[in-house]
Amino acid sequence: MLDLVTDTNPVHRSLFTDLEATCGAPGTSDYFQFAFQVDPSDSNVVWIGGKQLFRSNDGGQHFGRASVRVDGSGNPHALASIREVMFRSSSRMYVATSGGVYQTTNRGAAVQYGDAGVCSRPDETPAMAWAPHGQGANGQAFRSVAVAGDGSVLATTSDDPGFYYSDLDAPGQWLQMSNEWPYQFWVDSRGSIGRFY
């Protein structure tokens, strides 16, 4: 379990002290819900997201920024608040945010390490680029997402009730599979979708 307020925690020291705190992020209480994933292609690679997305290549000892905060300028390196991280292949990754689902085709691209002034230098950004995935429901604040065995992305949203679907390999309109929010959903080992209301 991660304790975000313990100074001896390596995630706290590296991430919230050196980077996130200097980037004008709100206090620790805003991180009650955050994304945390170990990359399936390399167990030393750890992803954590709150107001921004960060990556560690050394098991959580040091983190660098994998995104910048949305500033309204259409920055391809920007993401809204991160809700969940999911993986598709060795290079592709999808992130559910408060502004919809985004994808990158090179999750191994350089992250941004820096000193206390790193966030005041807008010309310095992480190399990882992000693009909106699909249309339709994109732009809504997704609460959680999952990838099914057939390559589909499944999502629930926080601003419109319902259970939504979009295909990873041929993104188009998001389709509403149900007009209710599942309390929980999952993908089993055969790729089937389970839902609990």
PDB file of C-alpha atoms in Angstrom:
ATOM      1  CA  MET A   1       0.000   0.000   0.000  1.00  0.00           C
ATOM      2  CA  LEU A   2       1.291   3.475  -0.861  1.00  0.00           C
ATOM      3  CA  ASP A   3       1.311   6.057   1.891  1.00  0.00           C
ATOM      4  CA  LEU A   4       1.494   9.381   0.082  1.00  0.00           C
ATOM      5  CA  VAL A   5       2.124  11.388   3.222  1.00  0.00           C
ATOM      6  CA  THR A   6       5.116   9.448   4.603  1.00  0.00           C
ATOM      7  CA  ASP A   7       8.346  11.262   3.841  1.00  0.00           C
ATOM      8  CA  THR A   8      10.355   8.029   3.839  1.00  0.00           C
ATOM      9  CA  ASN A   9       8.250   6.536   1.055  1.00  0.00           C
ATOM     10  CA  PRO A  10      10.388   6.571  -2.132  1.00  0.00           C
ATOM     11  CA  VAL A  11       7.358   7.377  -4.272  1.00  0.00           C
ATOM     12  CA  HIS A  12       6.566  10.387  -2.077  1.00  0.00           C
ATOM     13  CA  ARG A  13      10.181  11.642  -2.068  1.00  0.00           C
ATOM     14  CA  SER A  14      10.778  11.287  -5.787  1.00  0.00           C
ATOM     15  CA  LEU A  15       7.402  12.180  -7.184  1.00  0.00           C
ATOM     16  CA  PHE A  16       5.391  14.491  -4.977  1.00  0.00           C
ATOM     17  CA  THR A  17       8.334  16.407  -3.527  1.00  0.00           C
ATOM     18  CA  ASP A  18      10.602  16.830  -6.555  1.00  0.00           C
ATOM     19  CA  LEU A  19       8.113  17.033  -9.398  1.00  0.00           C
ATOM     20  CA  GLU A  20       4.428  17.140  -8.662  1.00  0.00           C
ATOM     21  CA  ALA A  21       4.669  19.595  -5.781  1.00  0.00           C
ATOM     22  CA  THR A  22       6.757  22.006  -7.832  1.00  0.00           C
ATOM     23  CA  CYS A  23       4.293  21.910 -10.722  1.00  0.00           C
ATOM     24  CA  GLY A  24       1.567  23.714  -8.823  1.00  0.00           C
ATOM     25  CA  ALA A  25      -0.403  20.580  -8.049  1.00  0.00           C
ATOM     26  CA  PRO A  26      -2.932  20.623  -5.203  1.00  0.00           C
ATOM     27  CA  GLY A  27      -2.320  18.980  -1.863  1.00  0.00           C
ATOM     28  CA  THR A  28      -2.020  15.296  -1.074  1.00  0.00           C
ATOM     29  CA  SER A  29      -5.732  15.039  -0.201  1.00  0.00           C
ATOM     30  CA  ASP A  30      -6.542  15.426  -3.894  1.00  0.00           C
ATOM     31  CA  TYR A  31      -4.769  12.123  -4.543  1.00  0.00           C
ATOM     32  CA  PHE A  32      -7.313  10.007  -2.722  1.00  0.00           C
ATOM     33  CA  GLN A  33      -8.100   8.526  -6.140  1.00  0.00           C
ATOM     34  CA  PHE A  34      -5.148   8.022  -8.419  1.00  0.00           C
ATOM     35  CA  ALA A  35      -3.892   5.524 -10.968  1.00  0.00           C
ATOM     36  CA  PHE A  36      -1.052   3.140 -10.157  1.00  0.00           C
ATOM     37  CA  GLN A  37       0.128   0.404 -12.528  1.00  0.00           C
ATOM     38  CA  VAL A  38       3.197  -1.766 -13.018  1.00  0.00           C
ATOM     39  CA  ASP A  39       3.989  -2.062 -16.715  1.00  0.00           C
ATOM     40  CA  PRO A  40       3.409  -5.666 -17.878  1.00  0.00           C
ATOM     41  CA  SER A  41       6.359  -5.440 -20.277  1.00  0.00           C
ATOM     42  CA  ASP A  42       8.850  -4.590 -17.498  1.00  0.00           C
ATOM     43  CA  SER A  43       8.224  -4.908 -13.771  1.00  0.00           C
ATOM     44  CA  ASN A  44      10.722  -2.111 -13.055  1.00  0.00           C
ATOM     45  CA  VAL A  45       8.524   0.358 -14.938  1.00  0.00           C
ATOM     46  CA  VAL A  46       5.889   1.919 -12.692  1.00  0.00           C
ATOM     47  CA  TRP A  47       3.188   4.396 -13.732  1.00  0.00           C
ATOM     48  CA  ILE A  48       1.365   6.710 -11.356  1.00  0.00           C
ATOM     49  CA  GLY A  49      -1.162   9.356 -12.263  1.00  0.00           C
ATOM     50  CA  GLY A  50      -3.088  12.093 -10.534  1.00  0.00           C
ATOM     51  CA  LYS A  51      -3.187  15.574 -11.971  1.00  0.00           C
ATOM     52  CA  GLN A  52      -0.409  14.449 -14.317  1.00  0.00           C
ATOM     53  CA  LEU A  53       1.094  11.122 -15.382  1.00  0.00           C
ATOM     54  CA  PHE A  54       4.521   9.985 -14.208  1.00  0.00           C
ATOM     55  CA  ARG A  55       6.779   7.017 -15.002  1.00  0.00           C
ATOM     56  CA  SER A  56       9.577   5.365 -13.095  1.00  0.00           C
ATOM     57  CA  ASN A  57      12.050   3.058 -14.844  1.00  0.00           C
ATOM     58  CA  ASP A  58      13.690   1.851 -11.620  1.00  0.00           C
ATOM     59  CA  GLY A  59      10.855   0.357  -9.608  1.00  0.00           C
ATOM     60  CA  GLY A  60       9.589   3.604  -8.123  1.00  0.00           C
ATOM     61  CA  GLN A  61      12.831   5.109  -6.854  1.00  0.00           C
ATOM     62  CA  HIS A  62      12.766   8.020  -9.326  1.00  0.00           C
ATOM     63  CA  PHE A  63       9.926   9.410 -11.415  1.00  0.00           C
ATOM     64  CA  GLY A  64       9.731  11.689 -14.430  1.00  0.00           C
ATOM     65  CA  ARG A  65       6.736  13.408 -15.992  1.00  0.00           C
ATOM     66  CA  ALA A  66       5.069  11.538 -18.858  1.00  0.00           C
ATOM     67  CA  SER A  67       2.531  14.298 -19.469  1.00  0.00           C
ATOM     68  CA  VAL A  68       1.975  17.959 -18.723  1.00  0.00           C
ATOM     69  CA  ARG A  69      -1.212  19.504 -17.420  1.00  0.00           C
ATOM     70  CA  VAL A  70      -3.869  20.624 -19.863  1.00  0.00           C
ATOM     71  CA  ASP A  71      -3.513  24.339 -20.579  1.00  0.00           C
ATOM     72  CA  GLY A  72      -6.041  24.822 -23.370  1.00  0.00           C
ATOM     73  CA  SER A  73      -3.432  25.188 -26.117  1.00  0.00           C
ATOM     74  CA  GLY A  74      -3.850  21.722 -27.625  1.00  0.00           C
ATOM     75  CA  ASN A  75      -0.447  20.586 -26.366  1.00  0.00           C
ATOM     76  CA  PRO A  76       0.068  16.999 -27.640  1.00  0.00           C
ATOM     77  CA  HIS A  77       1.943  16.176 -24.429  1.00  0.00           C
ATOM     78  CA  ALA A  78      -0.938  17.206 -22.161  1.00  0.00           C
ATOM     79  CA  LEU A  79      -3.461  15.059 -20.279  1.00  0.00           C
ATOM     80  CA  ALA A  80      -6.319  15.917 -17.967  1.00  0.00           C
ATOM     81  CA  SER A  81      -6.546  14.321 -14.509  1.00  0.00           C
ATOM     82  CA  ILE A  82      -5.688  10.631 -14.790  1.00  0.00           C
ATOM     83  CA  ARG A  83      -8.238   8.024 -13.669  1.00  0.00           C
ATOM     84  CA  GLU A  84      -6.767   4.747 -14.929  1.00  0.00           C
ATOM     85  CA  VAL A  85      -3.908   3.366 -17.022  1.00  0.00           C
ATOM     86  CA  MET A  86      -4.215   0.353 -19.328  1.00  0.00           C
ATOM     87  CA  PHE A  87      -1.887  -1.414 -21.755  1.00  0.00           C
ATOM     88  CA  ARG A  88      -2.386  -2.854 -25.218  1.00  0.00           C
ATOM     89  CA  SER A  89       1.043  -3.852 -26.610  1.00  0.00           C
ATOM     90  CA  SER A  90       4.701  -3.220 -25.869  1.00  0.00           C
ATOM     91  CA  SER A  91       4.367   0.317 -27.199  1.00  0.00           C
ATOM     92  CA  ARG A  92       0.704   1.349 -26.934  1.00  0.00           C
ATOM     93  CA  MET A  93      -0.931   2.563 -23.771  1.00  0.00           C
ATOM     94  CA  TYR A  94      -4.331   4.067 -22.994  1.00  0.00           C
ATOM     95  CA  VAL A  95      -5.158   6.459 -20.180  1.00  0.00           C
ATOM     96  CA  ALA A  96      -8.639   7.259 -18.926  1.00  0.00           C
ATOM     97  CA  THR A  97      -8.813  10.908 -17.906  1.00  0.00           C
ATOM     98  CA  SER A  98     -11.365  13.452 -16.811  1.00  0.00           C
ATOM     99  CA  GLY A  99     -11.412  14.527 -20.465  1.00  0.00           C
ATOM    100  CA  GLY A 100     -11.824  11.110 -22.110  1.00  0.00           C
ATOM    101  CA  VAL A 101      -9.516   8.284 -23.179  1.00  0.00           C
ATOM    102  CA  TYR A 102      -6.102   9.134 -24.641  1.00  0.00           C
ATOM    103  CA  GLN A 103      -3.526   6.892 -26.264  1.00  0.00           C
ATOM    104  CA  THR A 104       0.190   6.941 -26.932  1.00  0.00           C
ATOM    105  CA  THR A 105       1.996   4.764 -29.450  1.00  0.00           C
ATOM    106  CA  ASN A 106       5.340   4.969 -27.655  1.00  0.00           C
ATOM    107  CA  ARG A 107       5.054   4.548 -23.928  1.00  0.00           C
ATOM    108  CA  GLY A 108       8.820   4.130 -23.693  1.00  0.00           C
ATOM    109  CA  ALA A 109       9.485   7.690 -24.883  1.00  0.00           C
ATOM    110  CA  ALA A 110      11.599   9.930 -22.671  1.00  0.00           C
ATOM    111  CA  VAL A 111       9.947  11.337 -19.568  1.00  0.00           C
ATOM    112  CA  GLN A 112      10.836  14.725 -18.136  1.00  0.00           C
ATOM    113  CA  TYR A 113      13.200  14.778 -15.178  1.00  0.00           C
ATOM    114  CA  GLY A 114      14.133  18.083 -13.693  1.00  0.00           C
ATOM    115  CA  ASP A 115      14.831  20.409 -10.826  1.00  0.00           C
ATOM    116  CA  ALA A 116      12.409  22.628  -8.957  1.00  0.00           C
ATOM    117  CA  GLY A 117      12.041  24.915 -11.985  1.00  0.00           C
ATOM    118  CA  VAL A 118      11.077  22.228 -14.453  1.00  0.00           C
ATOM    119  CA  CYS A 119       7.446  23.334 -14.665  1.00  0.00           C
ATOM    120  CA  SER A 120       8.310  26.960 -15.346  1.00  0.00           C
ATOM    121  CA  ARG A 121      10.043  26.006 -18.591  1.00  0.00           C
ATOM    122  CA  PRO A 122       7.167  25.288 -21.012  1.00  0.00           C
ATOM    123  CA  ASP A 123       9.564  24.566 -23.888  1.00  0.00           C
ATOM    124  CA  GLU A 124      10.744  21.481 -22.004  1.00  0.00           C
ATOM    125  CA  THR A 125       8.182  18.697 -22.191  1.00  0.00           C
ATOM    126  CA  PRO A 126       8.205  14.910 -22.008  1.00  0.00           C
ATOM    127  CA  ALA A 127       8.699  13.192 -25.365  1.00  0.00           C
ATOM    128  CA  MET A 128       5.572  11.081 -24.975  1.00  0.00           C
ATOM    129  CA  ALA A 129       2.728  12.389 -27.148  1.00  0.00           C
ATOM    130  CA  TRP A 130      -0.963  11.753 -26.473  1.00  0.00           C
ATOM    131  CA  ALA A 131      -3.958  11.718 -28.801  1.00  0.00           C
ATOM    132  CA  PRO A 132      -7.698  11.394 -28.039  1.00  0.00           C
ATOM    133  CA  HIS A 133      -9.003   7.892 -28.673  1.00  0.00           C
ATOM    134  CA  GLY A 134     -12.233   7.541 -30.612  1.00  0.00           C
ATOM    135  CA  GLN A 135     -15.084   9.978 -30.786  1.00  0.00           C
ATOM    136  CA  GLY A 136     -18.580  10.206 -29.353  1.00  0.00           C
ATOM    137  CA  ALA A 137     -18.223   9.705 -25.610  1.00  0.00           C
ATOM    138  CA  ASN A 138     -14.667  10.981 -25.661  1.00  0.00           C
ATOM    139  CA  GLY A 139     -14.446  14.192 -23.698  1.00  0.00           C
ATOM    140  CA  GLN A 140     -16.505  12.772 -20.859  1.00  0.00           C
ATOM    141  CA  ALA A 141     -14.887  12.056 -17.523  1.00  0.00           C
ATOM    142  CA  PHE A 142     -14.302   8.310 -17.527  1.00  0.00           C
ATOM    143  CA  ARG A 143     -14.273   6.688 -14.117  1.00  0.00           C
ATOM    144  CA  SER A 144     -12.688   3.383 -15.119  1.00  0.00           C
ATOM    145  CA  VAL A 145     -11.738   1.441 -18.218  1.00  0.00           C
ATOM    146  CA  ALA A 146     -10.781  -2.073 -19.256  1.00  0.00           C
ATOM    147  CA  VAL A 147      -9.514  -3.805 -22.397  1.00  0.00           C
ATOM    148  CA  ALA A 148     -11.374  -6.952 -23.430  1.00  0.00           C
ATOM    149  CA  GLY A 149      -9.802  -9.908 -25.229  1.00  0.00           C
ATOM    150  CA  ASP A 150     -11.305  -8.822 -28.540  1.00  0.00           C
ATOM    151  CA  GLY A 151      -9.425  -5.512 -28.394  1.00  0.00           C
ATOM    152  CA  SER A 152     -12.320  -3.369 -27.229  1.00  0.00           C
ATOM    153  CA  VAL A 153     -12.158  -0.573 -24.686  1.00  0.00           C
ATOM    154  CA  LEU A 154     -14.941  -0.537 -22.145  1.00  0.00           C
ATOM    155  CA  ALA A 155     -15.643   2.443 -19.940  1.00  0.00           C
ATOM    156  CA  THR A 156     -18.063   3.924 -17.470  1.00  0.00           C
ATOM    157  CA  THR A 157     -18.421   7.673 -17.209  1.00  0.00           C
ATOM    158  CA  SER A 158     -18.941  10.053 -14.348  1.00  0.00           C
ATOM    159  CA  ASP A 159     -21.017  12.699 -16.105  1.00  0.00           C
ATOM    160  CA  ASP A 160     -23.399  10.531 -18.159  1.00  0.00           C
ATOM    161  CA  PRO A 161     -24.848   7.268 -16.872  1.00  0.00           C
ATOM    162  CA  GLY A 162     -24.097   4.215 -18.888  1.00  0.00           C
ATOM    163  CA  PHE A 163     -21.576   1.599 -19.950  1.00  0.00           C
ATOM    164  CA  TYR A 164     -19.671   2.419 -23.139  1.00  0.00           C
ATOM    165  CA  TYR A 165     -17.610   0.527 -25.721  1.00  0.00           C
ATOM    166  CA  SER A 166     -15.138   1.488 -28.439  1.00  0.00           C
ATOM    167  CA  ASP A 167     -12.814  -0.692 -30.514  1.00  0.00           C
ATOM    168  CA  LEU A 168      -9.087  -0.149 -29.980  1.00  0.00           C
ATOM    169  CA  ASP A 169      -8.072  -1.169 -33.477  1.00  0.00           C
ATOM    170  CA  ALA A 170     -10.809   0.719 -35.310  1.00  0.00           C
ATOM    171  CA  PRO A 171     -11.846   3.619 -33.080  1.00  0.00           C
ATOM    172  CA  GLY A 172     -15.083   5.271 -34.035  1.00  0.00           C
ATOM    173  CA  GLN A 173     -18.136   6.330 -32.124  1.00  0.00           C
ATOM    174  CA  TRP A 174     -18.465   5.087 -28.588  1.00  0.00           C
ATOM    175  CA  LEU A 175     -21.439   2.728 -28.310  1.00  0.00           C
ATOM    176  CA  GLN A 176     -23.641   2.626 -25.232  1.00  0.00           C
ATOM    177  CA  MET A 177     -23.966  -0.960 -24.010  1.00  0.00           C
ATOM    178  CA  SER A 178     -26.160  -0.098 -21.034  1.00  0.00           C
ATOM    179  CA  ASN A 179     -27.846   3.011 -19.678  1.00  0.00           C
ATOM    180  CA  GLU A 180     -26.779   2.190 -16.116  1.00  0.00           C
ATOM    181  CA  TRP A 181     -23.442   2.552 -14.371  1.00  0.00           C
ATOM    182  CA  PRO A 182     -21.977  -0.816 -13.403  1.00  0.00           C
ATOM    183  CA  TYR A 183     -20.745  -0.806  -9.827  1.00  0.00           C
ATOM    184  CA  GLN A 184     -17.814  -2.815 -11.117  1.00  0.00           C
ATOM    185  CA  PHE A 185     -16.759  -4.513 -14.345  1.00  0.00           C
ATOM    186  CA  TRP A 186     -13.883  -6.748 -15.367  1.00  0.00           C
ATOM    187  CA  VAL A 187     -12.451  -8.846 -18.174  1.00  0.00           C
ATOM    188  CA  ASP A 188     -11.840 -12.507 -17.385  1.00  0.00           C
ATOM    189  CA  SER A 189      -9.066 -14.752 -18.730  1.00  0.00           C
ATOM    190  CA  ARG A 190     -11.140 -15.657 -21.817  1.00  0.00           C
ATOM    191  CA  GLY A 191     -11.738 -12.028 -22.664  1.00  0.00           C
ATOM    192  CA  SER A 192     -15.378 -12.047 -21.587  1.00  0.00           C
ATOM    193  CA  ILE A 193     -16.868  -9.026 -19.893  1.00  0.00           C
ATOM    194  CA  GLY A 194     -18.372  -9.270 -16.440  1.00  0.00           C
ATOM    195  CA  ARG A 195     -20.516  -6.530 -14.896  1.00  0.00           C
ATOM    196  CA  PHE A 196     -21.910  -6.022 -11.428  1.00  0.00           C
ATOM    197  CA  TYR A 197     -24.714  -3.522 -10.813  1.00  0.00           C
TER     198      TYR A 197
END
